[in-house]
Amino acid sequence: MEQDRIGVVIVTHRARDLLDDCMRPLRASPLRPRILVVNSSSRDGTVELAQVLGAETLIVPRRSFNHGRTRELARRHLATPITVMLTPDAHACDASFLELLTAPLRAGEAALAYGRQLPRDGADRIEAFNREFNYPVESHSRSRADWDRHGGYTHFCSNACAAWVGAALDEIGGFPDTLVSEETIAAAMLLERGHRIAYVAEATVRHSHATRLLDDFRRQYDTGYTRRAHRRVLLARERDEARGLLYARRLAAHLARTAPGLLAYAALHTAVRYAGYRLGMAGARLPRRLN
């Protein structure tokens, strides 16, 4: 694939203060990507700054935004053979990021590649452990043959920092029209068709979220709701809680060694996340107003 045919989509809302740090390593990349900043109708100057920084812009009405539909619209707008998806708070660690992340795709070795997310500066211990658990130090690739060994982790990835081959996404109809988890749904469908996923640990970004109970409850509710709606591809090969239980056990062991004073809060945080997830799994049967 031609090096100059890389597109980058940055999905934003009220992201003016984050945008320059996000775009700077992309603009310095020798791949010279097309950069598209998608904004869900915020009025904080995000769009105007993106234009000053040399990006194309696309405004999506706030009421019609969802993660799957909006990213598919952006991907088709760029129509590049490879599209990289980023969030504005995911900041590449250096200018080699784009070359490293897309290398398996440009070589024809995978249809999807995602990078390593390191905790942001000032991250708490639980927040940092989450990144350590999900993003190991060694690169690897996965195929559908790995489902028996890895279960749901086989199709794990994050569109906060991922690159996609357009032709492969076209095979599955693009990103699904879904509230969240569009990347894991698409990844599972690509694996079913025989494609590979590459994890590129050398392509690093700083990106993590503070452990706020209400925010994490809502995030897990959305995840549970979406996984239930797409259970054929997301839940067919393991119990839905399996990876979450593994995370909880390893987090407890980690904190017992390094910060035992946080164990009580970690237990509360885990319980809140699990309650959100299970309630989300039942969300289709709950009143619309609650959803």
mmCIF file of N, CA, C and O in Angstrom, residues 135-199:
data_model
loop_
_atom_site.group_PDB
_atom_site.id
_atom_site.type_symbol
_atom_site.label_atom_id
_atom_site.label_comp_id
_atom_site.label_asym_id
_atom_site.label_seq_id
_atom_site.Cartn_x
_atom_site.Cartn_y
_atom_site.Cartn_z
ATOM 1 N N TYR A 135 -2.474 -4.173 28.215
ATOM 2 C CA TYR A 135 -1.495 -3.832 27.175
ATOM 3 C C TYR A 135 -0.106 -4.304 27.597
ATOM 4 O O TYR A 135 0.670 -3.555 28.188
ATOM 5 N N PRO A 136 0.250 -5.558 27.297
ATOM 6 C CA PRO A 136 1.543 -6.117 27.710
ATOM 7 C C PRO A 136 2.712 -5.476 26.956
ATOM 8 O O PRO A 136 2.526 -4.729 25.983
ATOM 9 N N VAL A 137 3.909 -5.788 27.386
ATOM 10 C CA VAL A 137 5.104 -5.156 26.820
ATOM 11 C C VAL A 137 5.549 -5.811 25.518
ATOM 12 O O VAL A 137 6.334 -5.228 24.770
ATOM 13 N N GLU A 138 5.052 -7.011 25.218
ATOM 14 C CA GLU A 138 5.476 -7.733 24.022
ATOM 15 C C GLU A 138 4.407 -7.671 22.934
ATOM 16 O O GLU A 138 3.221 -7.885 23.201
ATOM 17 N N SER A 139 4.833 -7.405 21.704
ATOM 18 C CA SER A 139 3.921 -7.439 20.559
ATOM 19 C C SER A 139 3.537 -8.883 20.244
ATOM 20 O O SER A 139 4.279 -9.823 20.539
ATOM 21 N N HIS A 140 2.374 -9.047 19.634
ATOM 22 C CA HIS A 140 1.949 -10.377 19.201
ATOM 23 C C HIS A 140 0.813 -10.202 18.191
ATOM 24 O O HIS A 140 0.314 -9.100 17.986
ATOM 25 N N SER A 141 0.419 -11.286 17.556
ATOM 26 C CA SER A 141 -0.751 -11.264 16.680
ATOM 27 C C SER A 141 -1.670 -12.409 17.062
ATOM 28 O O SER A 141 -1.245 -13.395 17.679
ATOM 29 N N ARG A 142 -2.945 -12.269 16.698
ATOM 30 C CA ARG A 142 -3.943 -13.268 17.065
ATOM 31 C C ARG A 142 -4.824 -13.581 15.858
ATOM 32 O O ARG A 142 -5.077 -12.724 15.013
ATOM 33 N N SER A 143 -5.308 -14.821 15.811
ATOM 34 C CA SER A 143 -6.225 -15.253 14.761
ATOM 35 C C SER A 143 -7.373 -16.002 15.409
ATOM 36 O O SER A 143 -7.384 -16.224 16.629
ATOM 37 N N ARG A 144 -8.323 -16.451 14.603
ATOM 38 C CA ARG A 144 -9.456 -17.179 15.170
ATOM 39 C C ARG A 144 -9.022 -18.498 15.804
ATOM 40 O O ARG A 144 -9.725 -19.038 16.655
ATOM 41 N N ALA A 145 -7.842 -19.009 15.437
ATOM 42 C CA ALA A 145 -7.331 -20.233 16.055
ATOM 43 C C ALA A 145 -7.002 -20.028 17.524
ATOM 44 O O ALA A 145 -6.839 -20.998 18.276
ATOM 45 N N ASP A 146 -6.889 -18.767 17.964
ATOM 46 C CA ASP A 146 -6.535 -18.469 19.350
ATOM 47 C C ASP A 146 -7.745 -18.363 20.266
ATOM 48 O O ASP A 146 -7.594 -18.137 21.472
ATOM 49 N N TRP A 147 -8.953 -18.503 19.743
ATOM 50 C CA TRP A 147 -10.143 -18.351 20.568
ATOM 51 C C TRP A 147 -10.177 -19.350 21.730
ATOM 52 O O TRP A 147 -10.534 -19.011 22.852
ATOM 53 N N ASP A 148 -9.787 -20.600 21.470
ATOM 54 C CA ASP A 148 -9.818 -21.608 22.532
ATOM 55 C C ASP A 148 -8.860 -21.254 23.666
ATOM 56 O O ASP A 148 -9.134 -21.535 24.835
ATOM 57 N N ARG A 149 -7.740 -20.613 23.325
ATOM 58 C CA ARG A 149 -6.731 -20.300 24.342
ATOM 59 C C ARG A 149 -7.010 -18.970 25.041
ATOM 60 O O ARG A 149 -6.870 -18.850 26.248
ATOM 61 N N HIS A 150 -7.430 -17.953 24.281
ATOM 62 C CA HIS A 150 -7.573 -16.609 24.835
ATOM 63 C C HIS A 150 -9.020 -16.192 25.091
ATOM 64 O O HIS A 150 -9.245 -15.149 25.719
ATOM 65 N N GLY A 151 -9.998 -16.923 24.595
ATOM 66 C CA GLY A 151 -11.384 -16.528 24.772
ATOM 67 C C GLY A 151 -11.653 -15.135 24.212
ATOM 68 O O GLY A 151 -11.194 -14.790 23.124
ATOM 69 N N GLY A 152 -12.387 -14.324 24.993
ATOM 70 C CA GLY A 152 -12.773 -13.005 24.524
ATOM 71 C C GLY A 152 -11.617 -12.054 24.302
ATOM 72 O O GLY A 152 -11.750 -11.063 23.561
ATOM 73 N N TYR A 153 -10.456 -12.322 24.935
ATOM 74 C CA TYR A 153 -9.305 -11.444 24.695
ATOM 75 C C TYR A 153 -8.837 -11.511 23.249
ATOM 76 O O TYR A 153 -8.193 -10.585 22.765
ATOM 77 N N THR A 154 -9.174 -12.588 22.546
ATOM 78 C CA THR A 154 -8.742 -12.730 21.155
ATOM 79 C C THR A 154 -9.189 -11.544 20.315
ATOM 80 O O THR A 154 -8.449 -11.066 19.449
ATOM 81 N N HIS A 155 -10.414 -11.040 20.540
ATOM 82 C CA HIS A 155 -10.897 -9.924 19.741
ATOM 83 C C HIS A 155 -10.799 -8.584 20.477
ATOM 84 O O HIS A 155 -11.425 -7.606 20.079
ATOM 85 N N PHE A 156 -9.993 -8.544 21.538
ATOM 86 C CA PHE A 156 -9.805 -7.291 22.263
ATOM 87 C C PHE A 156 -9.007 -6.296 21.423
ATOM 88 O O PHE A 156 -8.025 -6.642 20.774
ATOM 89 N N CYS A 157 -9.430 -5.043 21.436
ATOM 90 C CA CYS A 157 -8.662 -3.933 20.882
ATOM 91 C C CYS A 157 -9.341 -2.654 21.360
ATOM 92 O O CYS A 157 -10.367 -2.702 22.045
ATOM 93 N N SER A 158 -8.774 -1.512 21.020
ATOM 94 C CA SER A 158 -9.353 -0.241 21.445
ATOM 95 C C SER A 158 -9.220 0.780 20.339
ATOM 96 O O SER A 158 -8.117 1.019 19.823
ATOM 97 N N ASN A 159 -10.339 1.412 19.975
ATOM 98 C CA ASN A 159 -10.316 2.449 18.951
ATOM 99 C C ASN A 159 -9.805 3.784 19.476
ATOM 100 O O ASN A 159 -9.810 4.774 18.757
ATOM 101 N N ALA A 160 -9.345 3.813 20.722
ATOM 102 C CA ALA A 160 -8.591 4.983 21.160
ATOM 103 C C ALA A 160 -7.253 5.050 20.440
ATOM 104 O O ALA A 160 -6.638 6.115 20.351
ATOM 105 N N CYS A 161 -6.819 3.899 19.892
ATOM 106 C CA CYS A 161 -5.529 3.831 19.197
ATOM 107 C C CYS A 161 -5.484 2.549 18.373
ATOM 108 O O CYS A 161 -4.963 1.531 18.824
ATOM 109 N N ALA A 162 -6.053 2.584 17.172
ATOM 110 C CA ALA A 162 -6.107 1.384 16.328
ATOM 111 C C ALA A 162 -6.075 1.767 14.854
ATOM 112 O O ALA A 162 -6.503 2.864 14.480
ATOM 113 N N ALA A 163 -5.572 0.857 14.031
ATOM 114 C CA ALA A 163 -5.500 1.064 12.590
ATOM 115 C C ALA A 163 -6.218 -0.075 11.882
ATOM 116 O O ALA A 163 -6.103 -1.240 12.297
ATOM 117 N N TRP A 164 -6.926 0.253 10.810
ATOM 118 C CA TRP A 164 -7.791 -0.700 10.130
ATOM 119 C C TRP A 164 -7.551 -0.681 8.622
ATOM 120 O O TRP A 164 -7.380 0.389 8.034
ATOM 121 N N VAL A 165 -7.589 -1.859 8.011
ATOM 122 C CA VAL A 165 -7.559 -1.973 6.552
ATOM 123 C C VAL A 165 -8.976 -1.782 6.028
ATOM 124 O O VAL A 165 -9.887 -2.540 6.393
ATOM 125 N N GLY A 166 -9.162 -0.791 5.177
ATOM 126 C CA GLY A 166 -10.497 -0.462 4.692
ATOM 127 C C GLY A 166 -11.173 -1.600 3.960
ATOM 128 O O GLY A 166 -12.374 -1.849 4.144
ATOM 129 N N ALA A 167 -10.432 -2.314 3.119
ATOM 130 C CA ALA A 167 -11.030 -3.401 2.338
ATOM 131 C C ALA A 167 -11.551 -4.512 3.246
ATOM 132 O O ALA A 167 -12.598 -5.112 2.965
ATOM 133 N N ALA A 168 -10.840 -4.786 4.344
ATOM 134 C CA ALA A 168 -11.292 -5.807 5.282
ATOM 135 C C ALA A 168 -12.565 -5.356 6.000
ATOM 136 O O ALA A 168 -13.507 -6.148 6.175
ATOM 137 N N LEU A 169 -12.609 -4.088 6.411
ATOM 138 C CA LEU A 169 -13.827 -3.573 7.040
ATOM 139 C C LEU A 169 -15.002 -3.609 6.067
ATOM 140 O O LEU A 169 -16.138 -3.890 6.463
ATOM 141 N N ASP A 170 -14.733 -3.337 4.803
ATOM 142 C CA ASP A 170 -15.808 -3.385 3.808
ATOM 143 C C ASP A 170 -16.419 -4.778 3.723
ATOM 144 O O ASP A 170 -17.625 -4.928 3.479
ATOM 145 N N GLU A 171 -15.603 -5.814 3.924
ATOM 146 C CA GLU A 171 -16.103 -7.192 3.869
ATOM 147 C C GLU A 171 -17.199 -7.444 4.906
ATOM 148 O O GLU A 171 -18.099 -8.267 4.691
ATOM 149 N N ILE A 172 -17.114 -6.771 6.051
ATOM 150 C CA ILE A 172 -18.082 -7.006 7.130
ATOM 151 C C ILE A 172 -19.104 -5.873 7.222
ATOM 152 O O ILE A 172 -19.853 -5.784 8.198
ATOM 153 N N GLY A 173 -19.124 -4.991 6.234
ATOM 154 C CA GLY A 173 -20.083 -3.901 6.226
ATOM 155 C C GLY A 173 -19.661 -2.698 7.031
ATOM 156 O O GLY A 173 -20.484 -1.825 7.340
ATOM 157 N N GLY A 174 -18.368 -2.618 7.396
ATOM 158 C CA GLY A 174 -17.856 -1.478 8.150
ATOM 159 C C GLY A 174 -18.138 -1.597 9.636
ATOM 160 O O GLY A 174 -18.583 -2.638 10.134
ATOM 161 N N PHE A 175 -17.872 -0.526 10.361
ATOM 162 C CA PHE A 175 -18.167 -0.512 11.790
ATOM 163 C C PHE A 175 -19.673 -0.598 12.014
ATOM 164 O O PHE A 175 -20.443 0.069 11.326
ATOM 165 N N PRO A 176 -20.112 -1.391 12.973
ATOM 166 C CA PRO A 176 -21.549 -1.518 13.231
ATOM 167 C C PRO A 176 -22.116 -0.242 13.848
ATOM 168 O O PRO A 176 -21.405 0.534 14.497
ATOM 169 N N ASP A 177 -23.395 -0.032 13.659
ATOM 170 C CA ASP A 177 -24.100 1.116 14.229
ATOM 171 C C ASP A 177 -24.411 0.785 15.686
ATOM 172 O O ASP A 177 -25.443 0.199 16.000
ATOM 173 N N THR A 178 -23.494 1.147 16.582
ATOM 174 C CA THR A 178 -23.615 0.740 17.982
ATOM 175 C C THR A 178 -23.136 1.848 18.894
ATOM 176 O O THR A 178 -22.262 2.638 18.530
ATOM 177 N N LEU A 179 -23.716 1.894 20.089
ATOM 178 C CA LEU A 179 -23.378 2.922 21.061
ATOM 179 C C LEU A 179 -21.894 2.906 21.400
ATOM 180 O O LEU A 179 -21.222 3.941 21.376
ATOM 181 N N VAL A 180 -21.359 1.746 21.757
ATOM 182 C CA VAL A 180 -19.944 1.575 22.098
ATOM 183 C C VAL A 180 -19.482 0.218 21.574
ATOM 184 O O VAL A 180 -20.257 -0.541 20.999
ATOM 185 N N SER A 181 -18.206 -0.088 21.770
ATOM 186 C CA SER A 181 -17.625 -1.415 21.465
ATOM 187 C C SER A 181 -17.644 -1.755 19.987
ATOM 188 O O SER A 181 -17.574 -2.928 19.614
ATOM 189 N N GLU A 182 -17.708 -0.724 19.131
ATOM 190 C CA GLU A 182 -17.700 -0.999 17.693
ATOM 191 C C GLU A 182 -16.424 -1.716 17.268
ATOM 192 O O GLU A 182 -16.444 -2.547 16.342
ATOM 193 N N GLU A 183 -15.307 -1.447 17.956
ATOM 194 C CA GLU A 183 -14.045 -2.048 17.552
ATOM 195 C C GLU A 183 -13.984 -3.529 17.899
ATOM 196 O O GLU A 183 -13.480 -4.336 17.108
ATOM 197 N N THR A 184 -14.509 -3.932 19.067
ATOM 198 C CA THR A 184 -14.454 -5.349 19.423
ATOM 199 C C THR A 184 -15.434 -6.165 18.585
ATOM 200 O O THR A 184 -15.146 -7.319 18.250
ATOM 201 N N ILE A 185 -16.565 -5.580 18.251
ATOM 202 C CA ILE A 185 -17.506 -6.271 17.365
ATOM 203 C C ILE A 185 -16.871 -6.479 15.993
ATOM 204 O O ILE A 185 -16.879 -7.586 15.429
ATOM 205 N N ALA A 186 -16.284 -5.401 15.451
ATOM 206 C CA ALA A 186 -15.642 -5.504 14.136
ATOM 207 C C ALA A 186 -14.466 -6.469 14.178
ATOM 208 O O ALA A 186 -14.266 -7.265 13.246
ATOM 209 N N ALA A 187 -13.677 -6.434 15.253
ATOM 210 C CA ALA A 187 -12.535 -7.339 15.364
ATOM 211 C C ALA A 187 -12.980 -8.797 15.360
ATOM 212 O O ALA A 187 -12.379 -9.645 14.689
ATOM 213 N N ALA A 188 -14.043 -9.115 16.117
ATOM 214 C CA ALA A 188 -14.537 -10.486 16.151
ATOM 215 C C ALA A 188 -15.020 -10.930 14.782
ATOM 216 O O ALA A 188 -14.792 -12.081 14.367
ATOM 217 N N MET A 189 -15.682 -10.037 14.064
ATOM 218 C CA MET A 189 -16.171 -10.383 12.734
ATOM 219 C C MET A 189 -15.019 -10.576 11.746
ATOM 220 O O MET A 189 -15.068 -11.458 10.883
ATOM 221 N N LEU A 190 -13.959 -9.792 11.881
ATOM 222 C CA LEU A 190 -12.787 -9.967 11.016
ATOM 223 C C LEU A 190 -12.104 -11.302 11.298
ATOM 224 O O LEU A 190 -11.674 -12.004 10.375
ATOM 225 N N LEU A 191 -12.004 -11.672 12.578
ATOM 226 C CA LEU A 191 -11.419 -12.964 12.916
ATOM 227 C C LEU A 191 -12.231 -14.105 12.310
ATOM 228 O O LEU A 191 -11.661 -15.085 11.804
ATOM 229 N N GLU A 192 -13.553 -13.995 12.363
ATOM 230 C CA GLU A 192 -14.403 -15.033 11.781
ATOM 231 C C GLU A 192 -14.124 -15.226 10.297
ATOM 232 O O GLU A 192 -14.262 -16.336 9.771
ATOM 233 N N ARG A 193 -13.718 -14.165 9.621
ATOM 234 C CA ARG A 193 -13.430 -14.235 8.187
ATOM 235 C C ARG A 193 -11.983 -14.611 7.889
ATOM 236 O O ARG A 193 -11.554 -14.567 6.737
ATOM 237 N N GLY A 194 -11.227 -14.936 8.928
ATOM 238 C CA GLY A 194 -9.869 -15.420 8.715
ATOM 239 C C GLY A 194 -8.791 -14.358 8.766
ATOM 240 O O GLY A 194 -7.620 -14.655 8.483
ATOM 241 N N HIS A 195 -9.128 -13.143 9.134
ATOM 242 C CA HIS A 195 -8.126 -12.082 9.240
ATOM 243 C C HIS A 195 -7.394 -12.167 10.569
ATOM 244 O O HIS A 195 -7.844 -12.814 11.519
ATOM 245 N N ARG A 196 -6.267 -11.474 10.661
ATOM 246 C CA ARG A 196 -5.464 -11.441 11.876
ATOM 247 C C ARG A 196 -5.511 -10.058 12.515
ATOM 248 O O ARG A 196 -5.688 -9.043 11.834
ATOM 249 N N ILE A 197 -5.317 -10.051 13.839
ATOM 250 C CA ILE A 197 -5.193 -8.830 14.626
ATOM 251 C C ILE A 197 -3.748 -8.735 15.108
ATOM 252 O O ILE A 197 -3.201 -9.711 15.625
ATOM 253 N N ALA A 198 -3.141 -7.566 14.955
ATOM 254 C CA ALA A 198 -1.777 -7.347 15.445
ATOM 255 C C ALA A 198 -1.811 -6.396 16.632
ATOM 256 O O ALA A 198 -2.461 -5.348 16.573
ATOM 257 N N TYR A 199 -1.138 -6.780 17.694
ATOM 258 C CA TYR A 199 -0.913 -5.865 18.818
ATOM 259 C C TYR A 199 0.524 -5.362 18.708
ATOM 260 O O TYR A 199 1.467 -6.153 18.739
#
